[in-house]
Amino acid sequence: MTIASAVTNLDIHDLARAGRTFDVERIYIVTPLVDQQALVRQIVDHWMSGYGGIANPDRKEALQLIAIRDSLMDVRTELMQSYSDERLLTVATTARKTERTVSHVELRQWLEAGNNCLLLFGTAWGLADEVLQTSDRILTPITGRGSYNHLSVRSAVSIVLDRLVNPR
């Protein structure tokens, strides 16, 4: 069964701030749920054109990265039009071990060579199986010391972006 999870206020803010910190071009919030889209628009509007943008211009700068879309297909179509002559690698993330993985080092090298990447993160139980199957590659999971492996999407995004930007 495929579910759609709720979008949280913290996710919107923290994803935007991580994206701005690591110079991400766009943060797409993808949900088919109309009420969730309205919630995201209301939150973003508060910080973009409401009092929030006046009170906290840094947050406004970060939230400019947010784009709301109905489906992953909408995002892919938009990006393929933007990068018509360039290859766009779609890389999904999951906490599970899978085949077709790409390491953070390999993906960083791909990006450093001037290529583009659509990096997909999920919430709740993660990305749907069909998203994992239709992605070009799957990023090697982030692992901790023990068997517990259930990071928030905010944490996972920040860790992955750091690994892709800062070589170790």
Coordinates of C-alpha atoms in Angstrom, one line a residue:
M1 CA 0.0 0.0 0.0
T2 CA 1.2 3.5 -0.9
I3 CA 0.6 6.3 1.6
A4 CA 1.0 10.1 1.5
S5 CA 2.4 11.4 4.7
A6 CA 1.7 14.8 6.3
V7 CA 4.0 17.7 5.7
T8 CA 5.3 19.3 8.9
N9 CA 6.2 22.9 9.5
L10 CA 9.6 21.9 10.8
D11 CA 10.3 19.9 7.6
I12 CA 9.5 22.9 5.4
H13 CA 11.7 25.3 7.4
D14 CA 14.6 22.9 8.0
L15 CA 14.7 21.6 4.4
A16 CA 14.8 25.1 3.1
R17 CA 17.5 26.2 5.5
A18 CA 19.6 23.1 4.6
G19 CA 19.1 23.7 0.9
R20 CA 20.2 27.4 1.2
T21 CA 23.2 26.4 3.4
F22 CA 24.4 23.9 0.8
D23 CA 23.4 26.0 -2.3
V24 CA 20.7 23.7 -3.5
E25 CA 18.8 25.1 -6.5
R26 CA 15.3 24.1 -5.4
I27 CA 13.5 22.1 -2.7
Y28 CA 10.4 20.4 -4.0
I29 CA 7.7 19.5 -1.6
V30 CA 5.7 16.8 -3.4
T31 CA 2.3 15.7 -2.2
P32 CA -0.9 14.9 -4.0
L33 CA -2.9 16.0 -1.0
V34 CA -4.6 19.3 -1.7
D35 CA -4.9 20.2 2.0
Q36 CA -1.2 19.6 2.5
Q37 CA -0.3 21.8 -0.5
A38 CA -2.5 24.5 1.0
L39 CA -0.8 24.2 4.4
V40 CA 2.7 24.4 2.7
R41 CA 1.6 27.5 0.7
Q42 CA 0.2 29.2 3.9
I43 CA 3.5 28.6 5.8
V44 CA 5.7 29.7 2.9
D45 CA 3.5 32.8 2.2
H46 CA 3.8 33.8 5.8
W47 CA 7.6 33.9 5.5
M48 CA 7.7 35.3 2.0
S49 CA 5.1 38.0 2.0
G50 CA 3.7 38.1 5.5
Y51 CA 5.2 39.4 8.8
G52 CA 7.5 36.4 9.0
G53 CA 9.7 37.7 6.1
I54 CA 10.0 41.1 7.8
A55 CA 10.8 39.6 11.2
N56 CA 13.3 37.0 9.9
P57 CA 14.8 37.8 6.4
D58 CA 17.2 34.9 6.6
R59 CA 14.2 32.5 6.8
K60 CA 12.6 34.3 3.9
E61 CA 15.8 33.8 1.9
A62 CA 15.8 30.1 2.5
L63 CA 12.0 29.6 1.9
Q64 CA 12.4 31.1 -1.6
L65 CA 13.8 27.6 -2.5
I66 CA 10.5 25.9 -1.8
A67 CA 8.3 24.7 -4.7
I68 CA 5.1 22.6 -4.3
R69 CA 4.2 20.0 -6.8
D70 CA 1.5 17.3 -7.1
S71 CA 3.7 14.5 -8.2
L72 CA 7.3 13.4 -8.8
M73 CA 6.4 13.2 -12.5
D74 CA 5.7 17.0 -12.5
V75 CA 9.1 17.6 -10.9
R76 CA 10.9 15.4 -13.4
T77 CA 9.1 17.0 -16.4
E78 CA 10.0 20.5 -15.1
L79 CA 13.6 19.6 -14.6
M80 CA 14.0 17.8 -18.0
Q81 CA 12.7 21.0 -19.6
S82 CA 15.2 23.1 -17.6
Y83 CA 18.1 20.7 -18.4
S84 CA 17.1 19.5 -21.8
D85 CA 20.7 19.1 -23.1
E86 CA 22.1 17.7 -19.9
R87 CA 21.7 14.4 -18.1
L88 CA 19.7 14.4 -14.9
L89 CA 20.5 11.6 -12.5
T90 CA 17.6 10.7 -10.3
V91 CA 18.9 9.3 -7.0
A92 CA 16.5 8.0 -4.3
T93 CA 17.4 7.6 -0.6
T94 CA 16.3 4.8 1.7
A95 CA 17.5 3.5 5.1
R96 CA 17.3 -0.1 3.6
K97 CA 20.2 -1.8 1.9
T98 CA 19.4 -2.2 -1.8
E99 CA 21.0 -2.8 -5.2
R100 CA 22.0 -0.1 -7.7
T101 CA 23.6 2.0 -5.0
V102 CA 25.8 4.9 -5.5
S103 CA 28.1 6.1 -2.8
H104 CA 28.2 9.7 -1.5
V105 CA 31.7 9.9 -3.0
E106 CA 30.6 8.8 -6.4
L107 CA 27.6 11.1 -6.4
R108 CA 29.8 14.0 -5.3
Q109 CA 32.2 13.3 -8.2
W110 CA 29.2 13.3 -10.6
L111 CA 28.1 16.7 -9.3
E112 CA 31.6 18.1 -9.3
A113 CA 31.8 17.2 -13.0
G114 CA 29.0 19.6 -13.6
N115 CA 26.2 17.1 -13.9
N116 CA 22.7 17.5 -12.3
C117 CA 20.9 15.4 -9.8
L118 CA 17.4 15.1 -8.5
L119 CA 17.9 13.7 -5.0
L120 CA 14.7 12.2 -3.5
F121 CA 13.9 11.8 0.2
G122 CA 10.8 10.4 1.8
T123 CA 9.0 10.7 5.1
A124 CA 7.0 8.3 7.2
W125 CA 7.9 4.8 5.8
G126 CA 10.2 6.3 3.1
L127 CA 9.8 6.5 -0.6
A128 CA 7.3 4.2 -2.3
D129 CA 8.8 1.1 -3.9
E130 CA 7.9 2.3 -7.4
V131 CA 10.0 5.5 -6.8
L132 CA 13.0 3.4 -5.7
Q133 CA 12.5 1.2 -8.8
T134 CA 12.3 4.0 -11.3
S135 CA 15.2 6.0 -9.9
D136 CA 18.5 5.8 -11.7
R137 CA 20.4 5.0 -8.6
I138 CA 19.9 4.7 -4.8
L139 CA 22.2 6.5 -2.4
T140 CA 24.1 4.3 0.1
P141 CA 22.1 4.5 3.3
I142 CA 23.3 6.6 6.3
T143 CA 24.1 4.2 9.1
G144 CA 24.7 4.7 12.8
R145 CA 26.3 2.5 15.3
G146 CA 23.4 0.3 16.3
S147 CA 20.5 -1.4 14.5
Y148 CA 18.1 1.6 15.0
N149 CA 18.0 3.5 11.7
H150 CA 15.1 5.9 11.5
L151 CA 16.4 9.5 11.0
S152 CA 14.0 12.4 10.4
V153 CA 14.0 13.6 6.8
R154 CA 15.5 16.9 8.1
S155 CA 18.5 15.1 9.6
A156 CA 19.0 12.8 6.6
V157 CA 18.9 15.7 4.2
S158 CA 21.5 17.7 6.2
I159 CA 23.8 14.7 6.5
V160 CA 23.6 13.8 2.8
L161 CA 24.1 17.4 1.6
D162 CA 27.1 17.8 3.9
R163 CA 28.6 14.6 2.5
L164 CA 28.1 15.7 -1.0
V165 CA 29.6 19.2 -0.5
N166 CA 32.4 18.5 1.9
P167 CA 34.9 15.8 1.0
R168 CA 36.3 13.8 3.9

